Structure formats: C-alpha cells, structure tokens
PDB file of C-alpha atoms in Angstrom:
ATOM      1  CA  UNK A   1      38.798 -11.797   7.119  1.00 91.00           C
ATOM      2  CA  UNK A   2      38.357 -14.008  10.493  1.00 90.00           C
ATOM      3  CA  UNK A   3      38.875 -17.210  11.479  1.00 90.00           C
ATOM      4  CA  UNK A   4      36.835 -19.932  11.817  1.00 89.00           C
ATOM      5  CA  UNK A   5      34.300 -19.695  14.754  1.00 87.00           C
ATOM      6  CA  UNK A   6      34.651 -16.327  15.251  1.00 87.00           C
ATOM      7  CA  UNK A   7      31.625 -15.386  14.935  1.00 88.00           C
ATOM      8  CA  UNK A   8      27.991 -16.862  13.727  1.00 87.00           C
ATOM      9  CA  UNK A   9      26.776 -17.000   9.824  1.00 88.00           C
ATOM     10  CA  UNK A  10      29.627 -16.393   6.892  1.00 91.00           C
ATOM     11  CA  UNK A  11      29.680 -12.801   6.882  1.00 92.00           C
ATOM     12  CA  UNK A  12      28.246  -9.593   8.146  1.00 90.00           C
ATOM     13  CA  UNK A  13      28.815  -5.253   7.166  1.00 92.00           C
ATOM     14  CA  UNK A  14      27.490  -2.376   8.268  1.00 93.00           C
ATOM     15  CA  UNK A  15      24.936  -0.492   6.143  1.00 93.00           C
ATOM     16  CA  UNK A  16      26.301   3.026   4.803  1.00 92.00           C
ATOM     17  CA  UNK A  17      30.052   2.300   6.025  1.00 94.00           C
ATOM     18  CA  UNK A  18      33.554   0.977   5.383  1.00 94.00           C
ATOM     19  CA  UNK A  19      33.459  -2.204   7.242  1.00 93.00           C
ATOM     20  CA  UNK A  20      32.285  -5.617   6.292  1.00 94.00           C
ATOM     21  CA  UNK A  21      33.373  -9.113   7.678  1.00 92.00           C
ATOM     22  CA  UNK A  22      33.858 -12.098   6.672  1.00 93.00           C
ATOM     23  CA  UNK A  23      34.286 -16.083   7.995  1.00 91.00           C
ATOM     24  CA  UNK A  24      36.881 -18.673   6.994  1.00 92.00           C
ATOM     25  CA  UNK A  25      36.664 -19.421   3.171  1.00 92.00           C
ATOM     26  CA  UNK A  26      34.042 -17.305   2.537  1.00 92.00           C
ATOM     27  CA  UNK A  27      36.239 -14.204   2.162  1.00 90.00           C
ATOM     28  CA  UNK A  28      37.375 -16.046  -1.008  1.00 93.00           C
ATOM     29  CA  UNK A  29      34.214 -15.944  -2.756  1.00 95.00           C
ATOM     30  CA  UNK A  30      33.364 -13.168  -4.845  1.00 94.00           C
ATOM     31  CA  UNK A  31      29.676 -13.633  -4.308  1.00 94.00           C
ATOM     32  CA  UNK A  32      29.881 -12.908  -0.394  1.00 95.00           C
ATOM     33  CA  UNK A  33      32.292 -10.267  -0.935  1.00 95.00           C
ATOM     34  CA  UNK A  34      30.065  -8.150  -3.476  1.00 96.00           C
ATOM     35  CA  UNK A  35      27.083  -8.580  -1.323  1.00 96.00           C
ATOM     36  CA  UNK A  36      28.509  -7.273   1.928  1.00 95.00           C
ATOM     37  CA  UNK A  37      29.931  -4.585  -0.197  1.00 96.00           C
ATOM     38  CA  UNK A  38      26.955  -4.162  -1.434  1.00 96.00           C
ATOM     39  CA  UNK A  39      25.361  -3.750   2.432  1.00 96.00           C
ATOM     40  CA  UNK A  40      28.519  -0.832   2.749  1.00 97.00           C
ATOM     41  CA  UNK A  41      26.690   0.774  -0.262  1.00 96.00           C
ATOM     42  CA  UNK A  42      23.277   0.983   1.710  1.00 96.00           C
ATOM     43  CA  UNK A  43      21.545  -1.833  -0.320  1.00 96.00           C
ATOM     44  CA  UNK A  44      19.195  -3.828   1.662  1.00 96.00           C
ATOM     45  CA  UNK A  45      18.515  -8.038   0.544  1.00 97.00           C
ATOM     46  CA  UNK A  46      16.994  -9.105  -2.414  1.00 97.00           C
ATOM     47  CA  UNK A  47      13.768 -10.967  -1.938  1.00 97.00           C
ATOM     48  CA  UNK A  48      11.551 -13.422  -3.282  1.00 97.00           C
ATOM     49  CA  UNK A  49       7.999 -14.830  -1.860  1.00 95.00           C
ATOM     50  CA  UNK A  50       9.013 -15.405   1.609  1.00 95.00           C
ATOM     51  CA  UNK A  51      12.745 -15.852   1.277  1.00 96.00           C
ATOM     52  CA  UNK A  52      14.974 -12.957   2.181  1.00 95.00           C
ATOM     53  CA  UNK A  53      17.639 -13.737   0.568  1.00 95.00           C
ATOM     54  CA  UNK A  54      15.314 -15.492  -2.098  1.00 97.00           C
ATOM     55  CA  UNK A  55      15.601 -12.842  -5.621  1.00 97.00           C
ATOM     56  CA  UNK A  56      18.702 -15.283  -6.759  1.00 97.00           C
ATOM     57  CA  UNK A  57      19.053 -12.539  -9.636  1.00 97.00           C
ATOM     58  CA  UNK A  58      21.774 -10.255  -8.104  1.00 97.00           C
ATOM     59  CA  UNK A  59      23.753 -10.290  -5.711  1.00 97.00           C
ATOM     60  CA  UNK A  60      22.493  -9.146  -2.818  1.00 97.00           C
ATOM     61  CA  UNK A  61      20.385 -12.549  -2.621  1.00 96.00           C
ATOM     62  CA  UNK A  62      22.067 -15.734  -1.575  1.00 94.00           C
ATOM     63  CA  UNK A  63      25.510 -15.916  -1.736  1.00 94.00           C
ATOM     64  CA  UNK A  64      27.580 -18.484  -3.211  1.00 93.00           C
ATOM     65  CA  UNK A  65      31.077 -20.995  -2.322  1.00 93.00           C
ATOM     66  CA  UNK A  66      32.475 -20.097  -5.095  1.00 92.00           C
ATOM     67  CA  UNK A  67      35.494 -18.098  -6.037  1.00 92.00           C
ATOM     68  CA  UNK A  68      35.335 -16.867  -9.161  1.00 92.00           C
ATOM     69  CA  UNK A  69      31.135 -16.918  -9.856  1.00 93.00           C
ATOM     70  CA  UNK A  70      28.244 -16.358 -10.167  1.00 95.00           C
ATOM     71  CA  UNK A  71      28.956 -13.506 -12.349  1.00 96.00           C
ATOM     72  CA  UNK A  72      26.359 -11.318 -12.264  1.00 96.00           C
ATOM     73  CA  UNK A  73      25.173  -7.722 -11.597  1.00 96.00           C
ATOM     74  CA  UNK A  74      22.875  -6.130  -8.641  1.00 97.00           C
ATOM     75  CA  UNK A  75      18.808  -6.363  -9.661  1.00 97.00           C
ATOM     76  CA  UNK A  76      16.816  -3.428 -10.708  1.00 97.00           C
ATOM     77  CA  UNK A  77      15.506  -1.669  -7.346  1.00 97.00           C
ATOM     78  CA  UNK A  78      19.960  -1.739  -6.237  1.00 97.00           C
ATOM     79  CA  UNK A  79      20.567  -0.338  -9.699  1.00 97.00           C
ATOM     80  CA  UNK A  80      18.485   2.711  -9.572  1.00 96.00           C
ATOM     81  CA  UNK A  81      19.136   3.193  -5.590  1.00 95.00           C
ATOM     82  CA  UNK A  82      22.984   3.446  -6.970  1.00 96.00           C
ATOM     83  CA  UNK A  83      22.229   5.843  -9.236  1.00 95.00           C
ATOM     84  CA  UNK A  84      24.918   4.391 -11.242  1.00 96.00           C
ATOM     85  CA  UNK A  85      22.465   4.020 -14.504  1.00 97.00           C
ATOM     86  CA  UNK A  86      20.282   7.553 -13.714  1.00 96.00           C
ATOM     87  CA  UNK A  87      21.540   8.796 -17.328  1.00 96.00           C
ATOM     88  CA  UNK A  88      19.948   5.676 -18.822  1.00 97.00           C
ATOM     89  CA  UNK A  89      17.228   5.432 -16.744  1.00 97.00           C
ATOM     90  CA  UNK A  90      13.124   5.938 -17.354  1.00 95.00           C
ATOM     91  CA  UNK A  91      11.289   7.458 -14.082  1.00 93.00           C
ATOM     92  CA  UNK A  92       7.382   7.426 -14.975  1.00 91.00           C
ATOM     93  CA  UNK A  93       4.787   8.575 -12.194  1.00 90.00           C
ATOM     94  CA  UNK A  94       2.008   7.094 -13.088  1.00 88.00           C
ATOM     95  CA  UNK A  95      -0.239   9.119 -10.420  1.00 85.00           C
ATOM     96  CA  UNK A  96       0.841  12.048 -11.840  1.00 83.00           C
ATOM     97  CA  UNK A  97       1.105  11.275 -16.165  1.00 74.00           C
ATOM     98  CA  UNK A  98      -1.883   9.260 -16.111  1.00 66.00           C
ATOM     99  CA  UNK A  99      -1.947   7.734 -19.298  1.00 66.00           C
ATOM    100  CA  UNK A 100       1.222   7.975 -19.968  1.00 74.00           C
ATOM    101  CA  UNK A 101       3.617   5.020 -21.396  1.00 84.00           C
ATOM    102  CA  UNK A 102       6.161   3.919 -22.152  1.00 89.00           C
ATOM    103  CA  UNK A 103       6.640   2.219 -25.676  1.00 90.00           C
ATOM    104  CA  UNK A 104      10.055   0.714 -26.944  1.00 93.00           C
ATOM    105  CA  UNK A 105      13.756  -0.979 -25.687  1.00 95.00           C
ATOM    106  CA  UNK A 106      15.015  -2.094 -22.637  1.00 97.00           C
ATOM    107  CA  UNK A 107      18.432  -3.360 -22.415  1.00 97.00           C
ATOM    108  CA  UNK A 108      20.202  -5.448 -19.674  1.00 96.00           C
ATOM    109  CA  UNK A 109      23.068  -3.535 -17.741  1.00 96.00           C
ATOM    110  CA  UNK A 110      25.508  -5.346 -19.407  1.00 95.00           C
ATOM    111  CA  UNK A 111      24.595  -3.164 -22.144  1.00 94.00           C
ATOM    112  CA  UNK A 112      24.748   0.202 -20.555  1.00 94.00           C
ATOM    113  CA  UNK A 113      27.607   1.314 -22.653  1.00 93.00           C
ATOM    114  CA  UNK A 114      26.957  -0.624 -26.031  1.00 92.00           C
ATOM    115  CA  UNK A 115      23.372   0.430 -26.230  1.00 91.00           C
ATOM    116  CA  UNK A 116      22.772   3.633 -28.173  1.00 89.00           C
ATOM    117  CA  UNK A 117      22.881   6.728 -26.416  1.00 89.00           C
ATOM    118  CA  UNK A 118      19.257   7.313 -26.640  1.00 91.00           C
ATOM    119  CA  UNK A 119      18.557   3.483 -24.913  1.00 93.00           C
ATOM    120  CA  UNK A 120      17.268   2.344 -21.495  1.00 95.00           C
ATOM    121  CA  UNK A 121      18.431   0.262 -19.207  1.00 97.00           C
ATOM    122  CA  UNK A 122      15.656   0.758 -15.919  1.00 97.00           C
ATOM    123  CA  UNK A 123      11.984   2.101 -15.710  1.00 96.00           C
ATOM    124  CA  UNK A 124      11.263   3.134 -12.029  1.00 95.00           C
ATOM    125  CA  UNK A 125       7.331   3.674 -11.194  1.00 94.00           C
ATOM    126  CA  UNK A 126       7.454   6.133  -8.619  1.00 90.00           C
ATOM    127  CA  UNK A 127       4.606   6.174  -5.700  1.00 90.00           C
ATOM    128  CA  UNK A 128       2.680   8.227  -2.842  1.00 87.00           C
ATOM    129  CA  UNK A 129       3.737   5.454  -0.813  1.00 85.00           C
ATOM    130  CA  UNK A 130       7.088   4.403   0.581  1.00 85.00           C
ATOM    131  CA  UNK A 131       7.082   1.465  -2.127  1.00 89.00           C
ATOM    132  CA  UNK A 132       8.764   2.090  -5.826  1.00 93.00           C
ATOM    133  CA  UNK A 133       8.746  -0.258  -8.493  1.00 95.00           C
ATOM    134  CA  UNK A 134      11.564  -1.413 -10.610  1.00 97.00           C
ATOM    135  CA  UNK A 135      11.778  -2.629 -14.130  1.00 98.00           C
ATOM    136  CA  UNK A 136      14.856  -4.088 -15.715  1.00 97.00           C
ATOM    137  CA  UNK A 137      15.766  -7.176 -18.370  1.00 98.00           C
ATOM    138  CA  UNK A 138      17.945  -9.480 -17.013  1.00 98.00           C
ATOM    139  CA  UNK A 139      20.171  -9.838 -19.816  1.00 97.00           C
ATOM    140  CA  UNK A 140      22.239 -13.139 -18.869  1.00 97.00           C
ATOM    141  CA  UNK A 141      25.519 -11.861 -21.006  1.00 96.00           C
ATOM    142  CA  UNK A 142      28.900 -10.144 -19.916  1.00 96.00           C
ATOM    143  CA  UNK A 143      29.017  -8.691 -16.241  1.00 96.00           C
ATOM    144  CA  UNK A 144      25.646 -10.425 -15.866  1.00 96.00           C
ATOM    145  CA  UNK A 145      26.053 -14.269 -17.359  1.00 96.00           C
ATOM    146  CA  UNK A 146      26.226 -16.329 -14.606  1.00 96.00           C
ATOM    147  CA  UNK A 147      22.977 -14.489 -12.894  1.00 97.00           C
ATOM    148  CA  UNK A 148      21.181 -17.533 -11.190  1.00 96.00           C
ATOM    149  CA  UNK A 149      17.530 -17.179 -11.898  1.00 97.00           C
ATOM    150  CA  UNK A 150      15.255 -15.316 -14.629  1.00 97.00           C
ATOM    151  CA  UNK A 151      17.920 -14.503 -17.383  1.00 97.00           C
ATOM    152  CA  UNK A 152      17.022 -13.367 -20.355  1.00 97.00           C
ATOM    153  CA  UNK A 153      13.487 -11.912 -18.945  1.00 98.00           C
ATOM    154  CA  UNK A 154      11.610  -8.964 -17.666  1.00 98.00           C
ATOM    155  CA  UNK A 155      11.955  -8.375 -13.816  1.00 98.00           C
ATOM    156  CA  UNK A 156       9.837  -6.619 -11.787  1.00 98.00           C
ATOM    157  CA  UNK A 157      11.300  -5.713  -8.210  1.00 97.00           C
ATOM    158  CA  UNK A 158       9.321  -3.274  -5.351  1.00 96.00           C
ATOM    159  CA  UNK A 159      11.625  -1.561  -2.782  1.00 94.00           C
ATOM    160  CA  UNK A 160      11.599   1.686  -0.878  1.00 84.00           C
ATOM    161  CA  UNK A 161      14.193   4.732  -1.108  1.00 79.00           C
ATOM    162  CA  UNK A 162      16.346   2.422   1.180  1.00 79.00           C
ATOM    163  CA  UNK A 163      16.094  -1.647   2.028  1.00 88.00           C
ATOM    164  CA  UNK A 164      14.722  -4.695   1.114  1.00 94.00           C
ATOM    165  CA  UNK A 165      13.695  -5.618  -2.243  1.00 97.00           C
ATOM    166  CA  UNK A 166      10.621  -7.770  -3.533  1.00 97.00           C
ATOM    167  CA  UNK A 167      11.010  -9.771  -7.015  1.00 98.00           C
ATOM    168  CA  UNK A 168       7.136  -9.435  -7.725  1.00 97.00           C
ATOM    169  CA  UNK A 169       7.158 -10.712 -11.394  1.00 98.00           C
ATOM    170  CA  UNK A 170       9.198 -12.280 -13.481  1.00 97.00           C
ATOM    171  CA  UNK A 171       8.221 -11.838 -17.720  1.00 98.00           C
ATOM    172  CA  UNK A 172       8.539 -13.729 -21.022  1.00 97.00           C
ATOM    173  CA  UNK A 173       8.152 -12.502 -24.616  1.00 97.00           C
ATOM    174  CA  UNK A 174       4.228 -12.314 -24.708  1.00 97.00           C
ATOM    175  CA  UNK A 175       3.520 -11.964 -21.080  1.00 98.00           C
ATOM    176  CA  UNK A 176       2.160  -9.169 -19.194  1.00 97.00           C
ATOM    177  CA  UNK A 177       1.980  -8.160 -15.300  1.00 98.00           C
ATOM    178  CA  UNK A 178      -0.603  -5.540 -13.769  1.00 97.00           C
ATOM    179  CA  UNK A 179      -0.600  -3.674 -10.724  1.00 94.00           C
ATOM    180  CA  UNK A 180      -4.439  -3.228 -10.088  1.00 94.00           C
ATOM    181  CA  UNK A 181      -5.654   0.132  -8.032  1.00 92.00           C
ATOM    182  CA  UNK A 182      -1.967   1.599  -8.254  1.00 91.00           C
ATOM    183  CA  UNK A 183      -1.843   3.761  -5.204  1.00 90.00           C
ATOM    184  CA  UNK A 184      -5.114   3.856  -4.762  1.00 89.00           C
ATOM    185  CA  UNK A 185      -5.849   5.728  -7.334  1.00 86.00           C
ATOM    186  CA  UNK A 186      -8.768   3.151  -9.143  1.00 87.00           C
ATOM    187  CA  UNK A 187      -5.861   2.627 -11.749  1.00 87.00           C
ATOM    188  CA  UNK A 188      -3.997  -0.211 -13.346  1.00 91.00           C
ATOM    189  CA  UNK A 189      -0.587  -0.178 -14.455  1.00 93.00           C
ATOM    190  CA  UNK A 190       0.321  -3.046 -17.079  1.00 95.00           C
ATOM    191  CA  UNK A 191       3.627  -4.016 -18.093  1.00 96.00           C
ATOM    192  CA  UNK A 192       4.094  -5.595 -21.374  1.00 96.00           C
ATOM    193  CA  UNK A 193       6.869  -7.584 -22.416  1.00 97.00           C
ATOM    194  CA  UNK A 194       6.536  -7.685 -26.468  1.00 96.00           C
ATOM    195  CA  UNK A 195       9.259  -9.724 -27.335  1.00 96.00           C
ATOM    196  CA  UNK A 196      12.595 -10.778 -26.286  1.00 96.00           C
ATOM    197  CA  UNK A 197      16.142 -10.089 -28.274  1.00 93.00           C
ATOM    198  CA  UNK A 198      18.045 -12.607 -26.924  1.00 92.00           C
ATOM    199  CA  UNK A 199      20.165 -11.498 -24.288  1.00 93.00           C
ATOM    200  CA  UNK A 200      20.650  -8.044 -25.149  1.00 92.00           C
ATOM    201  CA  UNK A 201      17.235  -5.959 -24.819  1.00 93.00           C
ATOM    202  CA  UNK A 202      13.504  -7.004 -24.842  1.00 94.00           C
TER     203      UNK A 202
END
C-alpha cells in the first residue's frame, strides 16, 4: 500500500508472482484488491466490445471504490484457467466429437458445493486455435450477488490458455448464440439456453 502520487493509475501486480500494489484508498477496496490478486494468479482482464476492462461480470473487469462490494466471483474463462472447478467442469471438443452435446444443468459457482455431485458448473469448447470458449451462468446469489452486469444469465467468454478474456454473448431463457464455421471446420456450434431457474442453474 503507497501513498498518494506515488505512482500513476490505482494499482498495478505482476502476472504469475507475489507482488501487487496499490494507491491511496484503493488498497481498501476489495474489488482492486481481488483483481490484482487475481493478475498474481496469471489471469489476464476481462473484456467486453472494445473495453478492456469492459466484462463488468467478475472481477478482473473494472474495479470499484468500494470497501466491502461488489461481491462477486471471477467469469468463466478465469474459472476454468484456475482449475479451481475442473471436478465440476464439462470440456467438449467439438472438432473432435462432432455431433456431440451437451443436454442438461448448469449452475452458477456459487453453487459449486450445493449442487449435486453429478452437476456442472463450466462447459469449455476447446479449439485448434489459441482461442477457447467458456460457458458459465452467472448466478447473481452468495459469493456472486453483487456481480455488476448479466446476472442471472448465460455467459459466453473466449480467452486463450493465458490472458485476456472476451464476453462474446450474453443469454436469456429462450435465447440461443452460434459460432458459425467453428475452427474452420464448415461447422456451427449453438448454445441454447432453455430456461432459467432463478439464480441457481439454467
């Protein structure tokens, strides 16, 4: 923690280390203090259209003057780079199980450990490319109720092994998103949203 005019911005950390920074007040808010960490933990920014800091889902978006909030968890593509989830987590190639789907639950992180055992809380897409895709619901209860943006729906974030994320999509009950010519591979890969259980799973 450093004083005021130190140095430029709020904060700053180094990716893959122990050391992050941060500038006057803002190493009382939780939100800048998460998302350095979060830097320390080799996650890249989350963003959104042309903002880099712009996927306002997680927290390695904008951060926040706040001390106590947003409360709210790390998006989809973080989630499955963490590895923290891998036990609950759906990997589909779809260059390799063409044809393949998959059909039933997916519940926000919050509900990682009150789901059943058999339940899913990510879908990654993998690719020939550099480039995965990342499913998740943004479930706007418990660790995750203050998340800024999108609660409650069907995310759909892009982001190599390492980096900067891309929100691509964001889905209601009844809405569907499709990646046309997936990999090149004169394929499309549609995600369905069927419905929406409040905040727990859709």
């Amino acid at each position: 923690c450093l004083p005021p005019g130190t140095f430029g911005g709020i904060a700053y950390a180094y990716m893959n280390s122990w050391m992050s920074l941060y500038k006057d007040d803002w190493c009382n808010y939780v939100s800048a203090q998460v998302h350095e960490v979060g830097h320390n933990l080799n996650f890249g920014h989350a963003s959104e259209g042309t903002a880099e800091y712009g996927d306002q889902s997680g927290m390695m978006g904008f951060s926040y003057s706040q001390n106590d909030s947003p409360v709210m968890c790390f998006n989809a593509a973080k989630s499955v780079q963490s590895g923290w989830f891998s036990d609950k987590t759906v990997t589909i190639d779809p260059n390799n199980d063409a044809g393949s789907c998959y059909i039933g639950a997916l519940h926000g992180l919050d509900s990682y450990t009150s789901s059943p055992a058999d339940a899913n809380v990510l879908i990654q897409l993998l690719s020939t490319g550099t480039t995965n895709y990342h499913i998740g619901f943004n479930g706007k209860q418990g660790s995750n109720s203050g998340t800024v943006e999108h609660g409650n729906r069907v995310l759909i974030t892009t982001q190599a092994a390492t980096g900067a994320s891309l929100k691509i999509a964001n889905l209601g009950a009844g809405q569907s998103y499709t990646i046309a010519n997936y990999d090149g591979s004169g394929r499309d890969v549609t995600i369905d949203v069927h419905s929406v259980s409040g905040s727990d799973h859709a």
